[in-house]
Short mmCIF file of C-alpha atoms and ligand atoms in Angstrom, two decimals:
data_model
loop_
_atom_site.label_atom_id
_atom_site.label_comp_id
_atom_site.label_asym_id
_atom_site.label_seq_id
_atom_site.Cartn_x
_atom_site.Cartn_y
_atom_site.Cartn_z
CA MET L 1 0.00 0.00 0.00
CA ALA L 2 1.22 3.50 -0.89
CA VAL L 3 2.30 5.78 1.95
CA GLU L 4 -0.48 8.04 3.28
CA ALA L 5 0.88 11.59 3.02
CA LEU L 6 -1.97 13.15 4.99
CA LYS L 7 -5.15 12.29 6.80
CA TRP L 8 -7.72 13.91 9.06
CA VAL L 9 -7.89 12.33 12.50
CA GLY L 10 -11.11 12.52 14.51
CA ASP L 11 -14.32 14.46 14.04
CA VAL L 12 -14.88 18.22 13.68
CA ASP L 13 -12.61 18.86 16.66
CA GLY L 14 -9.86 16.69 15.19
CA TYR L 15 -6.52 17.51 13.53
CA LEU L 16 -4.59 16.99 10.32
CA GLU L 17 -1.83 14.39 10.37
CA LEU L 18 0.97 14.86 7.83
CA VAL L 19 4.02 12.80 6.97
CA ASP L 20 6.86 15.26 7.55
CA GLN L 21 8.47 15.08 4.10
CA ARG L 22 11.43 17.21 5.17
CA ARG L 23 12.71 14.22 7.13
CA LEU L 24 12.32 11.49 4.53
CA PRO L 25 13.81 9.09 3.67
CA GLY L 26 15.79 8.99 6.92
CA GLU L 27 12.78 9.06 9.22
CA LEU L 28 9.07 8.47 8.70
CA VAL L 29 7.70 10.98 11.18
CA LYS L 30 4.12 12.27 11.43
CA LEU L 31 3.22 15.88 12.23
CA GLN L 32 0.00 16.76 14.01
CA CYS L 33 -1.34 20.02 12.58
CA ARG L 34 -3.78 21.60 15.03
CA GLY L 35 -3.82 25.18 13.79
CA ILE L 36 -3.57 27.13 10.56
CA GLU L 37 -0.28 28.82 11.55
CA GLN L 38 1.29 25.38 11.87
CA LEU L 39 -0.22 24.27 8.56
CA HIS L 40 0.98 27.45 6.80
CA GLU L 41 4.49 26.70 8.03
CA ALA L 42 4.21 23.03 6.99
CA ILE L 43 3.24 24.05 3.45
CA ARG L 44 5.84 26.86 3.21
CA THR L 45 8.70 24.64 4.37
CA LEU L 46 7.57 21.61 2.29
CA ALA L 47 6.68 19.31 5.18
CA VAL L 48 3.65 18.75 2.97
CA ARG L 49 4.20 19.40 -0.71
CA GLY L 50 3.07 18.45 -4.20
CA ALA L 51 0.15 20.32 -5.76
CA PRO L 52 -2.75 17.97 -4.89
CA ALA L 53 -1.46 17.30 -1.33
CA ILE L 54 -1.19 21.03 -0.69
CA GLY L 55 -4.76 21.49 -1.93
CA VAL L 56 -6.23 18.71 0.21
CA SER L 57 -4.28 19.92 3.27
CA ALA L 58 -5.61 23.44 2.77
CA ALA L 59 -9.17 22.10 2.57
CA TYR L 60 -8.64 20.54 6.00
CA GLY L 61 -6.97 23.79 7.07
CA LEU L 62 -10.38 25.45 6.83
CA VAL L 63 -11.75 22.79 9.20
CA LEU L 64 -9.02 23.89 11.63
CA ALA L 65 -9.97 27.52 10.98
CA ALA L 66 -13.62 26.76 11.72
CA GLN L 67 -12.61 25.46 15.16
CA LYS L 68 -11.66 29.03 16.12
CA PRO L 69 -15.06 30.75 16.48
CA GLY L 70 -16.61 29.79 19.80
CA GLY L 71 -19.99 29.42 21.53
CA ARG L 72 -21.60 32.81 21.02
CA ASP L 73 -20.12 33.68 17.64
CA SER L 74 -22.59 34.03 14.78
CA LEU L 75 -22.40 32.07 11.53
CA GLU L 76 -21.59 35.36 9.75
CA HIS L 77 -18.62 35.84 12.06
CA ALA L 78 -17.49 32.27 11.38
CA LEU L 79 -17.65 32.93 7.62
CA LYS L 80 -15.54 36.07 8.12
CA VAL L 81 -12.93 34.07 10.06
CA LEU L 82 -12.93 31.41 7.32
CA GLY L 83 -12.34 34.07 4.68
CA GLU L 84 -9.40 35.54 6.61
CA CYS L 85 -7.88 32.14 7.34
CA GLY L 86 -8.32 31.09 3.72
CA ARG L 87 -6.43 34.18 2.53
CA TYR L 88 -3.70 33.46 5.06
CA LEU L 89 -3.31 29.83 3.94
CA ALA L 90 -3.34 30.96 0.29
CA SER L 91 -0.22 33.03 1.02
CA SER L 92 1.82 29.92 1.91
CA ARG L 93 2.91 29.10 -1.69
CA PRO L 94 2.01 30.81 -4.98
CA THR L 95 2.34 28.35 -7.86
CA ALA L 96 0.27 25.18 -7.29
CA VAL L 97 -3.28 26.16 -8.21
CA ASN L 98 -4.77 23.24 -6.25
CA LEU L 99 -4.20 25.30 -3.09
CA PHE L 100 -6.48 28.13 -4.24
CA TRP L 101 -8.92 25.73 -5.89
CA ALA L 102 -9.45 23.73 -2.68
CA LEU L 103 -9.70 26.81 -0.44
CA GLU L 104 -12.29 28.38 -2.74
CA ARG L 105 -14.28 25.16 -2.97
CA VAL L 106 -14.55 24.73 0.81
CA ARG L 107 -15.20 28.45 1.40
CA ARG L 108 -18.03 28.39 -1.13
CA CYS L 109 -19.49 25.28 0.49
CA ALA L 110 -19.52 27.07 3.87
CA GLU L 111 -21.18 30.13 2.36
CA GLU L 112 -23.85 28.05 0.65
CA PHE L 113 -24.48 26.13 3.86
CA VAL L 114 -25.08 29.34 5.83
CA ALA L 115 -27.31 30.76 3.08
CA ALA L 116 -29.38 27.57 2.99
CA GLN L 117 -29.53 26.95 6.77
CA PRO L 118 -29.16 30.33 8.50
CA ASN L 119 -30.56 29.03 11.79
CA SER L 120 -28.14 26.15 12.27
CA GLY L 121 -25.34 26.11 14.85
CA LEU L 122 -21.59 26.49 14.53
CA ARG L 123 -21.08 22.77 14.92
CA ASP L 124 -23.34 22.11 11.92
CA LEU L 125 -21.24 24.53 9.87
CA ARG L 126 -18.07 22.77 11.01
CA ARG L 127 -19.56 19.45 10.00
CA ALA L 128 -20.47 20.78 6.53
CA ILE L 129 -16.88 22.02 6.08
CA LEU L 130 -15.37 18.73 7.25
CA THR L 131 -17.66 16.79 4.90
CA GLU L 132 -16.51 18.95 1.98
CA ALA L 133 -12.84 18.55 2.92
CA HIS L 134 -13.33 14.77 3.10
CA ALA L 135 -14.91 14.94 -0.38
CA VAL L 136 -11.87 16.83 -1.72
CA TYR L 137 -9.63 14.13 -0.19
CA GLN L 138 -11.69 11.22 -1.51
CA GLU L 139 -11.97 12.69 -5.01
CA ASP L 140 -8.21 13.13 -5.11
CA VAL L 141 -7.69 9.47 -4.20
CA GLU L 142 -10.03 8.46 -7.03
CA MET L 143 -8.51 10.92 -9.54
CA CYS L 144 -5.03 9.54 -8.85
CA ARG L 145 -6.15 5.98 -9.49
CA ARG L 146 -7.87 6.90 -12.74
CA ILE L 147 -4.88 8.94 -13.96
CA GLY L 148 -2.78 5.81 -13.47
CA GLU L 149 -5.25 3.64 -15.35
CA ASN L 150 -5.57 6.16 -18.18
CA GLY L 151 -1.81 6.55 -18.63
CA GLN L 152 -0.35 3.12 -17.87
CA HIS L 153 -0.37 2.02 -21.53
CA PHE L 154 2.24 4.71 -22.31
CA ILE L 155 4.82 2.62 -20.43
CA ARG L 156 6.02 -0.20 -22.64
CA GLU L 157 7.52 -3.52 -21.52
CA GLY L 158 11.26 -3.17 -20.97
CA SER L 159 11.26 0.60 -21.43
CA GLY L 160 13.01 3.41 -19.55
CA VAL L 161 10.90 6.20 -18.05
CA LEU L 162 12.31 9.41 -16.67
CA THR L 163 10.56 11.48 -14.00
CA HIS L 164 11.37 14.70 -12.18
CA CYS L 165 10.64 15.85 -8.63
CA ASN L 166 8.00 13.80 -6.82
CA ALA L 167 4.51 13.24 -8.21
CA GLY L 168 3.81 10.17 -6.11
CA ALA L 169 1.64 9.26 -3.15
CA LEU L 170 3.56 11.78 -1.05
CA ALA L 171 2.38 14.57 -3.35
CA THR L 172 -1.31 13.65 -3.26
CA ALA L 173 -4.01 12.09 -1.09
CA GLY L 174 -3.91 8.98 -3.28
CA GLN L 175 -1.24 7.06 -5.17
CA GLY L 176 0.14 10.06 -7.04
CA THR L 177 -0.12 11.31 -10.61
CA ALA L 178 3.04 10.55 -12.65
CA LEU L 179 3.94 7.73 -10.26
CA SER L 180 0.38 6.41 -10.36
CA VAL L 181 0.94 5.77 -14.07
CA MET L 182 4.00 3.71 -13.09
CA PHE L 183 2.20 1.87 -10.28
CA GLU L 184 -0.62 0.90 -12.67
CA ALA L 185 1.83 -0.19 -15.41
CA LYS L 186 3.55 -2.39 -12.86
CA LYS L 187 0.14 -3.77 -11.76
CA SER L 188 -0.53 -4.66 -15.40
CA GLY L 189 2.56 -6.88 -15.26
CA ARG L 190 5.00 -4.71 -17.19
CA ASN L 191 8.68 -4.41 -16.26
CA PHE L 192 10.43 -1.11 -16.83
CA THR L 193 13.10 1.12 -15.32
CA VAL L 194 12.43 4.53 -13.87
CA TYR L 195 15.20 7.13 -13.95
CA ALA L 196 14.48 9.49 -11.05
CA ASP L 197 16.06 12.93 -11.36
CA GLU L 198 17.46 13.91 -7.98
CA THR L 199 15.76 17.36 -8.41
CA ARG L 200 18.04 20.05 -7.06
CA PRO L 201 17.92 22.00 -4.87
CA LEU L 202 15.57 20.23 -2.44
CA LEU L 203 16.08 16.68 -3.76
CA GLN L 204 12.45 15.56 -3.91
CA GLY L 205 13.50 13.00 -6.55
CA ALA L 206 16.34 11.49 -4.50
CA ARG L 207 14.62 11.69 -1.11
CA LEU L 208 11.00 10.95 -2.05
CA THR L 209 10.55 9.47 -5.53
CA ALA L 210 13.45 7.03 -5.26
CA TRP L 211 12.13 5.99 -1.83
CA GLU L 212 8.52 5.54 -2.99
CA LEU L 213 9.43 3.53 -6.10
CA LYS L 214 11.84 1.34 -4.20
CA GLU L 215 9.17 0.63 -1.55
CA ALA L 216 6.80 -0.34 -4.39
CA GLY L 217 9.31 -2.77 -5.88
CA ILE L 218 9.75 -0.76 -9.10
CA ASP L 219 13.20 -0.77 -10.69
CA VAL L 220 14.52 2.74 -10.04
CA VAL L 221 17.82 4.38 -10.92
CA LEU L 222 18.68 7.69 -9.29
CA VAL L 223 20.39 10.23 -11.56
CA CYS L 224 21.56 13.83 -11.22
CA ASP L 225 19.41 16.32 -13.12
CA SER L 226 22.23 17.09 -15.54
CA MET L 227 22.41 13.46 -16.72
CA ALA L 228 18.99 13.35 -18.44
CA GLY L 229 20.17 14.51 -21.87
CA TRP L 230 22.99 12.00 -22.00
CA LEU L 231 20.66 9.14 -20.99
CA MET L 232 18.29 10.14 -23.81
CA LYS L 233 21.17 10.30 -26.29
CA GLN L 234 22.03 6.72 -25.33
CA GLY L 235 18.43 5.60 -25.98
CA LYS L 236 17.78 4.70 -22.34
CA VAL L 237 14.73 6.93 -21.94
CA ASN L 238 11.60 6.04 -23.91
CA ALA L 239 9.21 8.39 -22.14
CA VAL L 240 9.28 11.30 -19.70
CA ILE L 241 6.36 11.51 -17.26
CA THR L 242 6.01 14.36 -14.77
CA GLY L 243 3.33 15.90 -12.62
CA ALA L 244 2.16 19.52 -12.75
CA ASP L 245 1.52 22.41 -10.39
CA ARG L 246 -0.62 24.54 -12.68
CA ILE L 247 -1.76 24.07 -16.27
CA ALA L 248 -2.90 27.18 -18.18
CA ALA L 249 -5.88 27.13 -20.55
CA ASN L 250 -3.56 26.62 -23.55
CA GLY L 251 -1.75 23.64 -21.95
CA ASP L 252 1.43 25.44 -20.85
CA THR L 253 2.41 23.60 -17.66
CA ALA L 254 4.22 24.76 -14.54
CA ASN L 255 6.14 22.04 -12.72
CA LYS L 256 9.31 21.73 -10.67
CA ILE L 257 12.29 23.73 -11.94
CA GLY L 258 14.14 21.59 -14.48
CA THR L 259 11.01 20.24 -16.16
CA TYR L 260 11.25 22.79 -19.00
CA SER L 261 14.81 21.69 -19.81
CA LEU L 262 13.64 18.08 -19.86
CA SER L 263 10.90 18.92 -22.37
CA ILE L 264 13.48 20.48 -24.71
CA LEU L 265 15.81 17.50 -24.33
CA ALA L 266 12.92 15.10 -24.95
CA LYS L 267 11.96 16.93 -28.14
CA LYS L 268 15.55 16.90 -29.39
CA HIS L 269 15.73 13.12 -28.85
CA SER L 270 12.14 12.34 -30.07
CA VAL L 271 11.15 11.06 -26.63
CA PRO L 272 7.44 11.55 -25.79
CA PHE L 273 6.81 13.92 -22.91
CA TYR L 274 3.72 13.26 -20.76
CA VAL L 275 2.18 15.33 -17.98
CA ALA L 276 -0.06 13.54 -15.48
CA ALA L 277 -2.41 15.78 -13.47
CA PRO L 278 -5.95 15.92 -12.10
CA SER L 279 -8.47 18.46 -13.41
CA SER L 280 -7.97 20.46 -10.19
CA THR L 281 -4.51 21.41 -11.52
CA PHE L 282 -5.91 23.28 -14.57
CA ASP L 283 -6.33 27.03 -14.26
CA LEU L 284 -8.57 28.09 -17.12
CA SER L 285 -8.50 31.70 -15.93
CA ILE L 286 -4.94 31.92 -17.19
CA THR L 287 -4.56 31.89 -20.96
CA SER L 288 -0.89 30.92 -21.12
CA GLY L 289 2.05 29.93 -18.97
CA ALA L 290 3.38 33.50 -19.05
CA ASP L 291 0.78 34.38 -16.38
CA ILE L 292 1.61 31.57 -13.95
CA PRO L 293 3.22 32.99 -10.79
CA ILE L 294 6.57 31.32 -10.20
CA GLU L 295 7.66 30.90 -6.58
CA GLN L 296 11.11 32.24 -5.72
CA ARG L 297 12.63 30.49 -2.72
CA ASP L 298 15.40 31.29 -0.27
CA ALA L 299 19.00 31.50 -1.43
CA ASP L 300 20.24 29.10 1.24
CA GLU L 301 18.45 26.21 -0.49
CA VAL L 302 21.06 26.65 -3.24
CA THR L 303 24.07 27.73 -1.22
CA SER L 304 23.81 24.81 1.23
CA PHE L 305 23.71 21.08 0.76
CA ALA L 306 22.67 18.73 3.59
CA GLY L 307 23.28 21.55 6.05
CA ALA L 308 26.79 22.39 4.81
CA ARG L 309 27.62 25.65 3.04
CA ILE L 310 28.79 24.98 -0.55
CA ALA L 311 29.09 28.49 -1.98
CA PRO L 312 31.00 31.68 -1.15
CA ASP L 313 29.45 34.04 1.40
CA ASP L 314 27.31 36.83 -0.10
CA ILE L 315 27.00 35.13 -3.49
CA ASP L 316 23.99 36.22 -5.57
CA VAL L 317 21.54 33.37 -6.06
CA CYS L 318 18.59 32.73 -8.35
CA ASN L 319 16.18 30.10 -7.00
CA PRO L 320 12.89 29.79 -8.92
CA ALA L 321 11.06 26.70 -7.64
CA PHE L 322 9.14 26.09 -10.88
CA ASP L 323 9.35 26.61 -14.62
CA VAL L 324 6.86 26.40 -17.46
CA THR L 325 6.89 23.77 -20.18
CA GLU L 326 5.24 24.92 -23.40
CA ALA L 327 2.15 23.03 -24.51
CA ARG L 328 3.67 22.38 -27.95
CA ASP L 329 6.42 20.33 -26.25
CA ILE L 330 3.93 18.12 -24.38
CA SER L 331 2.89 14.95 -26.19
CA ALA L 332 -0.16 14.39 -23.98
CA ILE L 333 -1.72 15.37 -20.66
CA ILE L 334 -3.16 12.45 -18.71
CA THR L 335 -6.06 13.32 -16.40
CA GLU L 336 -8.66 11.35 -14.48
CA ARG L 337 -10.99 11.88 -17.45
CA GLY L 338 -8.70 10.47 -20.10
CA VAL L 339 -5.85 11.66 -22.32
CA ILE L 340 -5.45 14.99 -24.13
CA GLU L 341 -3.09 14.35 -27.05
CA ASN L 342 -1.18 17.40 -28.36
CA PRO L 343 -2.90 19.70 -25.85
CA ASP L 344 -4.07 23.15 -26.87
CA ALA L 345 -6.76 25.58 -25.74
CA ARG L 346 -9.50 23.89 -27.75
CA SER L 347 -8.77 20.27 -26.77
CA ILE L 348 -8.36 21.26 -23.11
CA ALA L 349 -11.65 23.18 -23.02
CA GLN L 350 -13.40 20.22 -24.63
CA HIS L 351 -11.79 17.74 -22.23
CA LEU L 352 -12.75 19.73 -19.14
CA ALA L 353 -16.24 20.75 -20.23
CA PRO L 354 -18.84 19.51 -17.73
CA GLU L 355 -20.34 16.27 -18.94
CA THR L 356 -24.08 16.39 -19.57
CA SER L 357 -25.94 13.17 -18.77
CA SER L 358 -26.44 12.40 -22.49
CA GLN L 359 -22.67 12.78 -23.14
CA LYS L 360 -21.54 10.75 -20.14
CA GLN L 361 -19.29 7.91 -21.17
CA PRO L 362 -19.61 4.47 -19.66
CA LYS L 363 -17.09 3.76 -16.88
CA GLY L 364 -13.62 2.83 -18.09
CA VAL L 365 -13.95 4.50 -21.50
CA THR L 366 -11.42 7.29 -22.02
CA ASP L 367 -11.10 10.03 -24.61
O1 LIG S 1 8.03 22.14 -4.52
P1 LIG S 1 7.23 20.88 -4.58
O2 LIG S 1 7.94 19.68 -4.03
O3 LIG S 1 5.86 21.06 -3.97
O4 LIG S 1 7.00 20.62 -6.12
C1 LIG S 1 6.17 19.57 -6.52
C2 LIG S 1 6.15 19.32 -7.97
O5 LIG S 1 6.71 20.05 -8.74
C3 LIG S 1 5.34 18.15 -8.43
O6 LIG S 1 5.86 17.64 -9.61
C4 LIG S 1 3.91 18.60 -8.70
O7 LIG S 1 3.37 19.27 -7.60
C5 LIG S 1 3.03 17.48 -9.06
S1 LIG S 1 2.53 16.55 -7.67
C6 LIG S 1 1.49 15.30 -8.10
#
């Protein structure tokens, strides 16, 4: 069974339990998040990370926020507190759209609950929020599984697959996105080798992806980021599969820094480049990748390695946490709904359009 990155413990007065990803693979330690300040810090410092996991955690963050208003507070006051706490949690990281998507979804649910049942108590509101957060969690689990099923055929018997950063169970509520494709290919009986980029500067590939794949019994080879091109030149990589933090309406995709370079290398070597992501990672309000906010992180992530200083004092540092891969360099985007080949604004809009009952496809049929 895949590691459980996060889970809610207890009822409306409960707390969020997170695997502290800063300490993996050395130690598997759980964090108990009992307040939004603690959760904000956990997201900012990557104790919980990966776009879907951040989103689901934030949804539960509003359950924690709703624990604040007490006995005599009105529902209107509780909604005000939720709004403030939501804005605070939204300031924890700027790029993964799942964070804002989940916060907005739960906030709207609370607002609709109060509008529909203005005479109910605070505990009823808390229950409505917890139910919605559980739904966000459960849907993510299901989306991950379906992404894996929809993409597993892209991994051929005996092939080499390269991935970057961590888009596994640790990055979601379920079994991951890019890694879910690998887990499902393995389940279908195929043997293949995954090349896991170490992913400088924070080493999510070395610390998390290599660990997850090894635990799952998948053949994994750890490589430095700079080795990808040479592996492709030697014919060792037959597909690149990554996750995503935000996908613009035209298919331009933000993911961990280094993903853009991989897409260029893949094109040069005629290696297909796949993005695996749930529909909650699309941001149709943004027309192209140029408008995706890119997080800039602290210089010491680059100037230090495993706690030791590796650069001169006072050196200037550039540390963008994400980059944007152009849609034209993406062979296909794999979602829980199916596969978008050669993604562009039209195919994405069509893929994400709400299904009417007459259009609904039977279970298991993909685009
Ligand atoms: O900075 P991180 O570790 O949160 O970055 C995560 C990634 O870039 C993942 O590839 C992405 O969120 C997809 S997770 C299924």
